[in-house]
Coordinates of N, CA and C in Angstrom, one line a residue:
X1 N 131.1 191.0 67.4 CA 130.5 192.2 66.7 C 131.0 191.3 65.6
X2 N 130.9 190.1 65.3 CA 130.9 189.6 64.1 C 129.9 189.5 63.5
X3 N 129.0 188.7 64.1 CA 127.9 188.2 64.4 C 127.1 190.2 63.7
X4 N 127.0 190.7 64.5 CA 126.4 192.4 64.6 C 126.7 192.6 63.0
X5 N 128.0 192.3 62.7 CA 128.5 192.9 61.2 C 127.6 192.0 60.1
X6 N 127.5 190.7 60.1 CA 127.0 190.2 59.1 C 125.2 190.3 59.1
X7 N 124.8 190.6 61.0 CA 123.8 190.4 60.4 C 123.4 191.7 60.0
X8 N 124.4 193.1 59.9 CA 123.2 194.3 59.2 C 123.8 193.8 57.9
X9 N 125.2 193.4 57.6 CA 126.0 193.4 56.3 C 124.6 192.2 55.3
X10 N 124.3 191.5 55.7 CA 123.1 190.6 55.0 C 121.5 190.9 55.2
X11 N 121.4 191.1 55.9 CA 120.0 192.4 56.3 C 119.6 193.5 55.6
X12 N 121.2 194.1 55.4 CA 120.2 195.6 54.8 C 121.6 195.9 53.9
X13 N 121.2 197.2 53.5 CA 122.0 197.8 52.4 C 122.6 198.9 52.9
X14 N 123.0 198.6 54.4 CA 124.3 199.5 55.0 C 125.4 199.0 54.6
X15 N 126.1 200.1 54.2 CA 127.5 200.0 54.0 C 128.2 198.9 55.0
X16 N 127.8 198.3 55.8 CA 128.7 197.6 56.8 C 129.6 196.3 56.4
X17 N 130.9 196.5 56.5 CA 131.6 195.1 55.5 C 130.7 193.5 56.9
X18 N 130.9 192.6 56.0 CA 130.7 191.4 57.4 C 132.2 190.9 57.6
X19 N 132.1 189.9 57.8 CA 133.5 188.9 58.9 C 134.0 188.4 57.4
X20 N 135.2 187.4 57.7 CA 135.6 186.9 56.4 C 135.4 185.8 56.6
X21 N 135.0 185.5 57.9 CA 134.8 184.3 58.4 C 132.8 183.9 58.5
X22 N 132.3 183.7 57.6 CA 130.7 183.6 57.6 C 130.5 182.7 58.6
X23 N 130.6 181.3 57.8 CA 130.5 179.9 58.6 C 130.5 180.3 60.3
X24 N 131.0 180.7 60.7 CA 131.4 180.9 62.2 C 130.2 182.1 62.7
X25 N 129.8 183.0 62.1 CA 129.0 184.1 62.9 C 128.1 183.9 62.4
X26 N 127.2 182.9 61.1 CA 125.9 182.9 60.6 C 125.4 182.2 61.7
X27 N 125.4 181.9 62.6 CA 124.4 181.3 63.5 C 124.6 183.1 64.2
X28 N 125.3 183.4 64.8 CA 124.8 184.5 65.6 C 124.3 185.4 65.0
X29 N 124.4 185.7 63.4 CA 124.2 186.6 62.7 C 122.3 186.9 63.1
X30 N 122.4 185.3 62.8 CA 120.6 185.1 63.0 C 119.9 185.2 64.1
X31 N 120.7 185.2 65.1 CA 120.0 185.1 66.9 C 119.9 186.7 66.5
X32 N 120.6 187.6 65.8 CA 120.4 189.3 66.3 C 119.6 190.0 65.2
X33 N 118.8 189.0 64.4 CA 118.4 189.2 63.3 C 117.1 190.6 63.9
X34 N 116.5 190.0 64.8 CA 115.2 190.6 65.5 C 115.7 192.1 65.7
X35 N 116.9 192.7 66.5 CA 117.4 193.9 66.4 C 117.6 194.8 65.3
X36 N 118.2 193.5 64.1 CA 118.3 194.8 62.9 C 116.6 194.8 62.4
X37 N 115.7 193.7 63.0 CA 114.3 194.7 62.5 C 113.7 195.6 63.4
X38 N 114.3 195.8 64.4 CA 114.1 197.0 65.4 C 114.1 198.4 64.4
X39 N 115.5 197.9 63.8 CA 116.2 199.3 63.0 C 115.1 199.1 62.1
X40 N 115.0 198.5 61.2 CA 114.4 198.8 60.1 C 112.8 199.1 60.2
X41 N 112.0 198.8 61.2 CA 110.8 199.3 62.0 C 110.4 200.5 62.3
X42 N 112.2 201.0 63.0 CA 112.0 202.4 63.4 C 111.9 203.3 62.3
X43 N 112.9 202.7 61.4 CA 113.2 203.7 60.1 C 111.5 203.9 59.7
X44 N 110.8 202.2 59.0 CA 109.7 202.5 58.3 C 108.3 203.5 59.1
X45 N 108.3 203.3 60.6 CA 107.9 204.1 61.5 C 107.7 205.8 60.9
X46 N 109.2 205.7 61.0 CA 109.7 207.9 60.7 C 109.3 208.1 59.3
X47 N 109.6 207.1 58.8 CA 109.0 207.2 56.9 C 107.4 207.3 57.0
X48 N 107.1 206.8 57.8 CA 105.4 206.7 57.9 C 104.8 207.7 58.2
X49 N 105.2 208.3 59.2 CA 105.1 209.6 60.1 C 105.3 210.5 59.5
X50 N 106.3 210.8 58.2 CA 106.6 212.0 57.8 C 106.1 211.7 56.7
X51 N 105.6 211.4 55.9 CA 105.1 211.0 54.6 C 103.6 211.4 55.1
X52 N 103.0 211.2 55.7 CA 101.6 211.5 56.8 C 101.7 212.8 57.2
X53 N 102.7 213.0 57.7 CA 102.8 214.4 58.1 C 102.8 215.4 56.9
X54 N 103.6 215.2 56.0 CA 103.7 215.9 54.9 C 102.6 216.4 54.0
X55 N 101.3 215.2 54.2 CA 99.9 215.3 53.2 C 99.9 214.4 52.7
X56 N 100.7 213.1 52.5 CA 100.1 212.2 51.6 C 99.4 211.4 52.1
X57 N 98.6 210.4 51.6 CA 97.4 209.4 51.7 C 97.9 208.4 52.6
X58 N 97.0 208.1 53.3 CA 97.8 206.9 54.1 C 97.8 205.8 53.8
X59 N 97.1 205.3 52.6 CA 97.2 204.5 51.2 C 98.8 204.4 50.4
X60 N 99.0 205.8 50.2 CA 100.1 205.9 49.3 C 101.6 205.8 50.3
X61 N 101.2 206.3 51.9 CA 102.1 206.6 52.7 C 102.9 204.7 52.7
X62 N 101.7 204.1 53.1 CA 101.8 202.5 53.4 C 102.6 201.6 52.1
X63 N 102.2 202.2 51.4 CA 102.8 201.8 49.8 C 104.2 202.0 49.5
X64 N 104.6 203.4 50.0 CA 105.8 203.9 49.8 C 106.5 203.1 50.8
X65 N 106.4 203.2 52.2 CA 107.2 202.1 53.3 C 107.0 201.1 52.9
X66 N 106.2 200.2 52.2 CA 106.9 198.6 51.9 C 107.8 198.9 50.8
X67 N 107.6 199.6 49.6 CA 108.8 199.8 48.8 C 109.9 200.2 49.2
X68 N 109.6 201.0 50.3 CA 111.0 201.6 51.0 C 112.1 200.0 51.8
X69 N 111.1 199.2 52.1 CA 111.8 198.4 53.0 C 112.1 197.2 52.0
X70 N 111.6 197.5 51.3 CA 112.2 196.5 50.2 C 113.4 196.8 49.3
X71 N 114.1 197.9 49.3 CA 114.8 199.0 49.1 C 116.0 198.3 49.6
X72 N 115.6 198.6 51.1 CA 116.4 198.5 52.2 C 116.9 196.9 52.3
X73 N 116.4 196.1 52.1 CA 116.8 194.2 52.1 C 116.6 194.3 51.1
X74 N 117.1 194.7 49.9 CA 117.6 194.2 48.5 C 116.3 193.4 47.4
X75 N 115.8 193.7 48.0 CA 114.3 192.8 47.8 C 114.4 191.5 47.7
X76 N 115.2 190.9 48.5 CA 116.2 189.4 49.0 C 114.4 188.7 49.6
X77 N 113.6 189.5 50.6 CA 113.0 188.4 51.5 C 111.3 188.3 50.3
X78 N 111.4 189.1 49.5 CA 110.2 189.3 48.6 C 110.5 188.3 47.4
X79 N 111.6 188.4 47.0 CA 112.3 187.6 45.9 C 112.0 185.8 46.5
X80 N 112.7 185.9 47.4 CA 112.5 184.2 48.8 C 110.6 183.8 48.5
X81 N 109.9 185.2 48.5 CA 108.3 184.5 49.1 C 108.4 184.2 47.5
X82 N 108.4 185.0 46.4 CA 108.0 184.8 45.2 C 108.9 182.9 45.1
X83 N 109.8 182.4 45.2 CA 110.3 181.4 44.7 C 110.0 180.5 45.3
X84 N 109.6 180.7 46.9 CA 108.7 179.5 47.6 C 106.9 179.4 47.4
X85 N 106.8 180.6 47.5 CA 105.2 180.4 46.4 C 105.4 179.3 44.7
X86 N 106.1 179.9 44.1 CA 106.6 178.9 42.9 C 106.8 177.4 43.6
X87 N 107.5 177.3 44.2 CA 107.9 176.1 44.3 C 106.7 175.3 44.9
X88 N 106.1 175.8 46.0 CA 105.0 175.0 46.4 C 104.1 174.7 45.8
X89 N 103.9 176.1 44.7 CA 102.6 175.6 43.3 C 103.1 174.5 42.8
X90 N 103.6 173.9 42.5 CA 104.1 173.3 41.6 C 103.8 171.7 41.6
X91 N 103.3 171.8 42.9 CA 102.7 170.0 43.2 C 103.2 169.1 42.7
X92 N 105.0 169.5 42.8 CA 106.1 168.1 42.4 C 106.6 167.6 43.2
X93 N 107.5 166.6 43.4 CA 108.5 166.5 44.3 C 108.9 166.7 44.8
X94 N 109.8 166.9 46.5 CA 110.9 168.4 46.0 C 112.1 168.5 45.4
X95 N 112.6 167.8 44.7 CA 113.4 167.8 43.7 C 112.7 169.0 42.8
X96 N 112.3 168.8 42.5 CA 111.1 169.3 41.0 C 110.8 170.7 41.6
X97 N 110.6 171.2 43.1 CA 110.0 172.1 43.3 C 111.3 172.7 43.6
X98 N 112.1 172.1 44.0 CA 113.5 172.8 44.7 C 114.2 173.5 43.5
X99 N 113.5 173.3 42.3 CA 114.7 173.0 40.9 C 113.5 174.2 39.9
X100 N 112.8 174.2 40.6 CA 111.6 175.6 39.8 C 112.0 177.1 40.7
X101 N 112.2 176.6 42.2 CA 112.6 177.9 43.2 C 113.9 178.8 42.4
X102 N 115.4 177.6 42.1 CA 116.4 178.1 41.3 C 116.2 178.6 39.9
X103 N 115.2 178.7 39.2 CA 115.4 179.0 37.9 C 115.4 180.3 38.0
X104 N 114.7 181.0 39.0 CA 115.7 182.8 38.8 C 114.1 183.4 38.1
X105 N 113.0 182.9 37.4 CA 111.7 183.8 37.4 C 110.8 183.4 38.5
X106 N 110.2 184.5 38.1 CA 108.6 184.6 38.8 C 107.6 184.0 38.2
X107 N 106.9 183.0 38.1 CA 106.2 182.4 38.2 C 104.3 182.7 38.5
X108 N 103.2 182.4 37.9 CA 102.1 182.7 38.3 C 101.6 182.6 40.2
X109 N 102.6 181.6 40.7 CA 102.4 181.7 42.3 C 103.2 182.8 42.7
X110 N 104.0 183.2 42.6 CA 105.0 184.0 42.9 C 104.9 185.2 42.6
X111 N 104.4 185.4 41.7 CA 103.4 187.1 41.4 C 102.0 187.0 42.2
X112 N 101.4 186.0 42.5 CA 100.1 186.3 43.2 C 100.6 186.3 44.6
X113 N 101.9 185.8 45.1 CA 102.3 186.0 46.6 C 102.9 187.0 46.8
X114 N 103.2 188.0 46.4 CA 104.3 189.3 46.3 C 103.4 190.0 46.1
X115 N 101.8 190.4 44.9 CA 101.3 191.6 45.0 C 100.4 190.8 46.2
X116 N 99.9 189.9 47.0 CA 99.0 189.8 47.9 C 99.3 190.4 49.3
X117 N 100.9 190.4 49.7 CA 101.4 190.2 50.7 C 101.7 191.9 50.5
X118 N 102.5 192.2 49.5 CA 102.7 193.8 49.6 C 101.3 194.5 50.0
X119 N 100.5 193.9 49.6 CA 98.5 194.9 49.1 C 98.7 194.6 50.7
X120 N 98.8 193.5 51.1 CA 98.0 193.2 53.1 C 99.2 194.3 54.0
X121 N 100.6 194.5 53.4 CA 101.0 194.9 54.4 C 101.0 196.8 54.3
X122 N 100.8 197.1 53.0 CA 100.5 198.3 52.3 C 99.2 198.8 53.3
X123 N 98.0 198.3 53.2 CA 97.1 198.8 54.1 C 97.1 198.4 54.8
X124 N 97.8 197.8 55.9 CA 97.8 197.3 57.3 C 98.4 198.7 57.9
X125 N 99.8 199.1 57.3 CA 100.5 200.2 57.8 C 99.5 201.3 57.7
X126 N 98.6 201.8 56.4 CA 98.1 202.7 56.3 C 96.9 203.0 57.4
X127 N 96.4 202.0 57.9 CA 95.2 201.8 59.1 C 96.3 202.2 60.0
X128 N 97.6 201.5 60.0 CA 98.2 201.7 61.3 C 98.5 203.7 61.7
X129 N 99.3 204.2 60.2 CA 99.1 205.8 60.7 C 97.8 206.4 60.9
X130 N 96.9 206.0 60.1 CA 95.6 206.7 60.4 C 94.7 206.2 62.1
X131 N 95.6 205.1 62.5 CA 95.0 205.3 63.8 C 96.2 205.9 65.1
X132 N 97.4 206.5 64.3 CA 98.4 206.6 64.9 C 99.2 205.5 66.1
X133 N 99.1 204.5 64.8 CA 100.1 203.5 66.2 C 101.1 203.0 65.5
X134 N 102.1 204.2 65.6 CA 103.4 203.9 64.9 C 104.5 202.8 65.8
X135 N 104.0 202.8 67.2 CA 105.1 201.6 66.8 C 104.9 200.3 67.0
X136 N 103.3 199.8 66.2 CA 103.0 198.8 65.8 C 103.6 198.5 64.7
X137 N 104.2 199.5 64.3 CA 105.0 199.0 62.5 C 106.5 198.6 63.1
X138 N 106.8 199.2 64.6 CA 108.6 198.6 64.7 C 107.6 197.4 64.8
X139 N 107.0 196.8 65.6 CA 106.4 195.2 66.0 C 106.1 194.8 64.9
X140 N 105.7 194.8 63.7 CA 105.3 194.2 63.0 C 106.9 193.8 62.4
X141 N 107.7 194.7 61.8 CA 108.6 194.3 61.0 C 110.0 193.7 62.4
X142 N 109.6 193.9 62.7 CA 110.8 193.1 64.1 C 110.5 192.0 64.3
X143 N 109.3 191.6 64.5 CA 108.4 190.1 64.8 C 108.8 189.2 63.5
X144 N 108.4 190.0 62.1 CA 109.4 189.5 61.1 C 110.6 189.0 61.0
X145 N 111.4 189.2 61.9 CA 112.9 188.7 61.9 C 112.8 187.4 63.0
X146 N 112.1 187.7 63.9 CA 112.1 186.9 65.5 C 111.6 185.0 64.7
X147 N 110.2 185.5 63.6 CA 110.4 184.5 63.4 C 111.3 183.7 62.5
X148 N 112.7 184.5 61.8 CA 113.7 183.6 61.2 C 114.0 183.3 62.3
X149 N 114.5 183.6 63.5 CA 115.1 182.7 64.5 C 114.0 181.8 64.6
X150 N 113.2 181.5 64.7 CA 112.5 180.2 65.2 C 112.0 179.1 64.0
X151 N 112.4 180.2 63.0 CA 113.1 179.0 61.7 C 113.8 178.2 62.1
X152 N 114.8 178.9 62.5 CA 116.4 178.0 61.7 C 116.6 177.1 63.7
X153 N 115.6 176.4 63.5 CA 115.4 175.4 65.2 C 115.0 174.4 64.7
X154 N 116.0 173.0 64.8 CA 115.4 171.6 64.8 C 114.8 171.3 63.3
X155 N 115.3 172.2 62.0 CA 115.2 171.4 60.7 C 116.1 172.1 59.8
X156 N 116.1 170.7 59.4 CA 117.7 170.3 58.6 C 117.9 171.2 56.9
X157 N 118.8 171.5 56.6 CA 118.8 172.6 55.1 C 118.4 171.6 54.3
X158 N 117.9 172.0 53.5 CA 117.2 171.8 51.8 C 118.6 171.7 51.4
X159 N 118.3 169.8 50.7 CA 119.4 170.0 49.5 C 120.0 170.6 48.5
X160 N 121.2 171.0 48.5 CA 121.4 171.9 47.5 C 121.6 173.5 47.5
X161 N 120.9 173.8 49.0 CA 121.2 175.5 49.3 C 122.5 175.8 50.3
X162 N 122.8 176.5 49.8 CA 124.0 177.2 50.3 C 123.7 177.7 51.9
X163 N 122.5 179.1 51.6 CA 122.3 179.4 52.6 C 122.0 178.3 53.9
X164 N 120.9 177.7 53.8 CA 120.2 177.2 54.7 C 121.2 176.2 55.2
X165 N 121.9 175.8 54.5 CA 123.4 175.0 55.2 C 124.4 175.9 56.5
X166 N 124.5 177.0 55.8 CA 125.0 178.0 57.1 C 124.0 178.4 58.1
X167 N 122.6 178.5 58.0 CA 121.7 179.3 59.5 C 121.0 178.1 59.7
X168 N 120.7 176.8 59.3 CA 119.6 175.6 59.8 C 119.7 175.4 60.7
X169 N 119.1 175.1 61.6 CA 119.4 174.4 63.1 C 120.5 174.9 63.7
X170 N 120.3 176.4 63.9 CA 121.3 176.9 64.7 C 121.1 177.7 65.5
X171 N 119.8 178.2 66.1 CA 119.0 178.5 67.2 C 118.7 177.5 68.1
X172 N 119.0 178.0 69.2 CA 118.5 176.9 70.3 C 116.9 177.1 70.8
X173 N 116.6 176.3 71.8 CA 115.4 176.9 72.0 C 115.3 177.8 73.4
X174 N 116.4 178.3 73.9 CA 116.2 179.2 74.8 C 116.2 180.9 73.7
X175 N 116.7 180.6 72.6 CA 117.1 182.2 72.0 C 115.5 182.1 71.0
X176 N 114.9 180.8 71.1 CA 113.7 181.1 70.3 C 112.6 181.7 71.5
X177 N 112.9 181.0 72.7 CA 111.5 181.7 73.8 C 112.4 183.0 74.6
X178 N 113.0 183.0 74.2 CA 113.6 184.5 74.7 C 112.8 185.3 74.0
X179 N 113.1 185.5 72.5 CA 113.0 186.5 71.5 C 111.2 186.5 71.3
X180 N 110.8 185.3 71.3 CA 109.3 185.2 71.2 C 108.8 185.9 72.4
X181 N 109.1 186.1 73.5 CA 108.7 186.8 74.9 C 109.1 187.8 75.0
X182 N 110.1 188.6 74.0 CA 110.4 189.9 74.0 C 109.3 190.3 73.1
X183 N 109.1 190.1 71.7 CA 108.5 190.2 71.1 C 107.0 190.4 71.8
X184 N 106.2 189.4 72.2 CA 104.8 189.3 72.8 C 105.2 190.4 74.1
X185 N 106.1 191.0 74.8 CA 106.2 192.0 75.7 C 106.0 193.6 75.3
X186 N 107.0 193.4 74.0 CA 106.8 194.6 73.3 C 105.4 195.3 72.8
X187 N 105.0 193.9 72.3 CA 103.7 194.6 71.8 C 102.6 194.8 72.7
X188 N 102.5 194.7 74.0 CA 101.6 195.0 74.8 C 101.6 196.6 74.7
X189 N 102.7 197.5 74.0 CA 102.1 198.9 73.9 C 102.3 199.6 72.8
X190 N 101.9 198.0 71.7 CA 102.0 198.6 70.4 C 100.5 199.4 70.4
X191 N 99.6 198.9 71.1 CA 97.9 199.6 71.0 C 97.6 199.5 72.4
X192 N 98.4 201.1 72.3 CA 97.7 201.6 73.8 C 96.6 201.4 74.5
X193 N 95.5 201.4 73.6 CA 93.6 201.5 73.8 C 93.5 200.1 74.0
X194 N 94.1 199.3 73.6 CA 93.7 197.8 73.2 C 95.1 197.3 73.8
X195 N 95.5 196.5 74.9 CA 96.9 196.3 75.3 C 96.9 194.7 74.8
X196 N 95.9 194.0 74.9 CA 95.8 192.3 74.4 C 95.6 192.3 72.7
X197 N 95.7 193.0 71.8 CA 95.9 193.0 70.6 C 97.3 192.9 70.3
X198 N 98.3 194.0 70.5 CA 99.4 193.4 70.3 C 100.0 192.0 70.4
X199 N 99.9 191.6 71.7 CA 100.4 189.8 72.0 C 100.1 188.9 71.4
X200 N 98.5 189.3 71.2 CA 97.8 188.4 70.6 C 98.4 188.3 68.9
X201 N 97.9 189.5 68.4 CA 98.9 189.2 67.0 C 100.2 188.8 66.5
X202 N 101.5 188.9 68.0 CA 102.1 188.5 67.7 C 102.9 187.2 67.5
X203 N 101.3 186.3 68.8 CA 101.4 185.1 68.8 C 101.0 184.3 67.6
X204 N 99.8 185.4 67.0 CA 99.3 184.1 65.9 C 100.2 184.4 64.7
X205 N 100.9 185.6 64.6 CA 101.5 185.7 63.1 C 103.1 184.5 63.3
X206 N 103.5 184.3 64.5 CA 104.5 183.4 64.8 C 104.0 181.7 65.0
X207 N 102.9 181.6 65.3 CA 102.4 180.0 65.1 C 102.3 179.5 63.4
X208 N 101.8 181.3 62.6 CA 101.3 180.9 61.8 C 102.5 180.7 60.7
X209 N 104.0 181.1 61.1 CA 105.1 181.3 60.3 C 105.9 179.9 60.9
X210 N 105.6 179.5 62.0 CA 105.7 178.0 62.3 C 105.6 176.9 61.1
X211 N 104.2 177.1 61.2 CA 103.4 175.8 60.3 C 103.8 176.1 58.9
X212 N 104.0 177.2 58.3 CA 104.4 177.5 56.7 C 105.9 176.8 57.0
X213 N 106.7 177.2 57.6 CA 108.5 176.8 58.1 C 108.1 175.3 57.5
X214 N 107.5 174.5 58.7 CA 107.5 173.3 58.8 C 106.7 172.4 57.4
X215 N 105.4 173.3 56.6 CA 104.9 172.4 55.7 C 106.2 172.9 54.3
X216 N 106.7 173.9 54.2 CA 107.9 174.2 53.1 C 109.2 172.9 53.6
X217 N 109.1 172.3 55.0 CA 110.3 171.7 54.5 C 109.7 170.2 54.1
X218 N 108.4 169.9 55.1 CA 107.9 168.7 54.2 C 108.3 169.0 52.4
X219 N 107.5 169.7 52.2 CA 107.2 169.9 50.6 C 108.5 169.9 49.8
X220 N 109.8 170.4 50.3 CA 111.1 170.8 50.0 C 111.9 170.1 50.6
X221 N 111.7 169.2 50.9 CA 112.8 168.4 52.0 C 114.3 169.8 52.9
X222 N 113.8 170.6 53.5 CA 114.7 171.4 54.5 C 114.0 172.6 54.5
X223 N 115.0 173.2 54.8 CA 115.2 174.6 55.2 C 116.2 175.6 53.9
X224 N 115.4 176.2 53.4 CA 116.6 176.8 52.2 C 116.0 178.8 52.7
X225 N 117.1 179.3 52.1 CA 117.4 181.2 52.1 C 116.1 181.5 51.5
X226 N 115.2 181.1 50.7 CA 114.3 181.3 50.0 C 113.0 181.4 51.0
X227 N 112.8 180.0 52.0 CA 111.8 180.3 52.7 C 112.3 180.9 53.7
X228 N 112.9 181.6 54.0 CA 113.6 182.1 55.4 C 112.7 183.6 54.9
X229 N 113.0 184.1 53.6 CA 112.6 185.3 52.9 C 111.2 185.2 52.9
X230 N 110.4 184.5 52.7 CA 109.1 184.0 52.6 C 108.4 184.5 54.0
X231 N 108.7 183.2 55.1 CA 108.6 183.6 56.7 C 108.8 184.8 56.9
X232 N 110.1 185.8 56.5 CA 109.8 187.5 56.9 C 108.5 188.2 56.4
X233 N 108.0 188.0 55.2 CA 107.4 189.0 54.7 C 105.5 188.4 54.4
X234 N 105.7 187.2 55.1 CA 104.3 186.7 55.3 C 104.2 186.7 57.1
X235 N 105.0 187.5 57.8 CA 104.6 187.2 59.1 C 104.4 188.8 59.3
X236 N 105.4 190.2 58.7 CA 105.0 191.1 59.0 C 104.0 191.5 58.3
X237 N 103.2 190.8 57.2 CA 102.1 191.0 56.6 C 101.1 190.7 57.5
X238 N 100.9 189.6 58.7 CA 99.9 189.3 59.3 C 99.9 189.6 60.5
X239 N 101.4 190.1 61.5 CA 101.1 190.7 62.1 C 100.4 192.3 61.9
X240 N 101.2 192.5 61.1 CA 100.6 194.7 60.7 C 98.9 194.3 60.5
X241 N 98.6 193.2 60.0 CA 97.2 193.5 59.9 C 96.4 193.1 60.7
X242 N 97.0 191.8 61.6 CA 96.1 192.1 63.0 C 96.1 193.1 63.8
X243 N 97.2 193.7 64.0 CA 97.4 195.2 64.9 C 96.7 196.3 63.7
X244 N 96.6 196.2 63.0 CA 95.7 197.2 62.4 C 94.2 197.5 62.5
X245 N 93.8 196.3 62.9 CA 92.1 196.1 63.8 C 91.2 196.5 64.6
X246 N 90.4 197.0 63.9 CA 89.6 198.2 64.9 C 88.5 197.0 66.4
X247 N 89.2 197.2 67.5 CA 88.5 196.5 68.1 C 88.1 197.5 69.8

């Protein structure tokens, strides 16, 4: 239960108090992150349906859903995305890149990354609403959290990162495989008239997120909380984009 409480308190704004001993529960919280993703995804799909049912255009509904996800997660994933893009865009050594990421401001790379990712998510959610693919929204949001489990395996924490120390290399190969298989299996139902599209979307997104994490680890000297935030947002965007394709 400590892992459940910590996962919910870390990843949402829900009024759940985390455990006192965070160090011991951190790994379990990351392991349960996809379950929180399912909860967030269900809420996003429900809001998207309500907004379109109430007469909102699909594009407006998609943008509002992306905004609501940012609010419910305290905007920390978008903040991590911006910091990561600024760090990677600095083209400096790892020490300089980490310093830029900790500066607290958003540079041009960070702003561009946020705008592009939010745009892809919003337009993809709009397309999913037009197609009536409500479960695909859940799959996309949950897959973003499955990518976090994969990221927290086999990579050490970057120097000077508090969150990275707690979660880096805490996940087993079995956990990563089980969540990946579960996401692929669930995605079969995401696009009923094209059952192969969902699994393809999940596989493509998880492979891309793995490449991103490995690149960040090389450039930044390891894993950090900002990198995990970037992984969540980009994976959701890519999964939703592929799921929205007309085939």
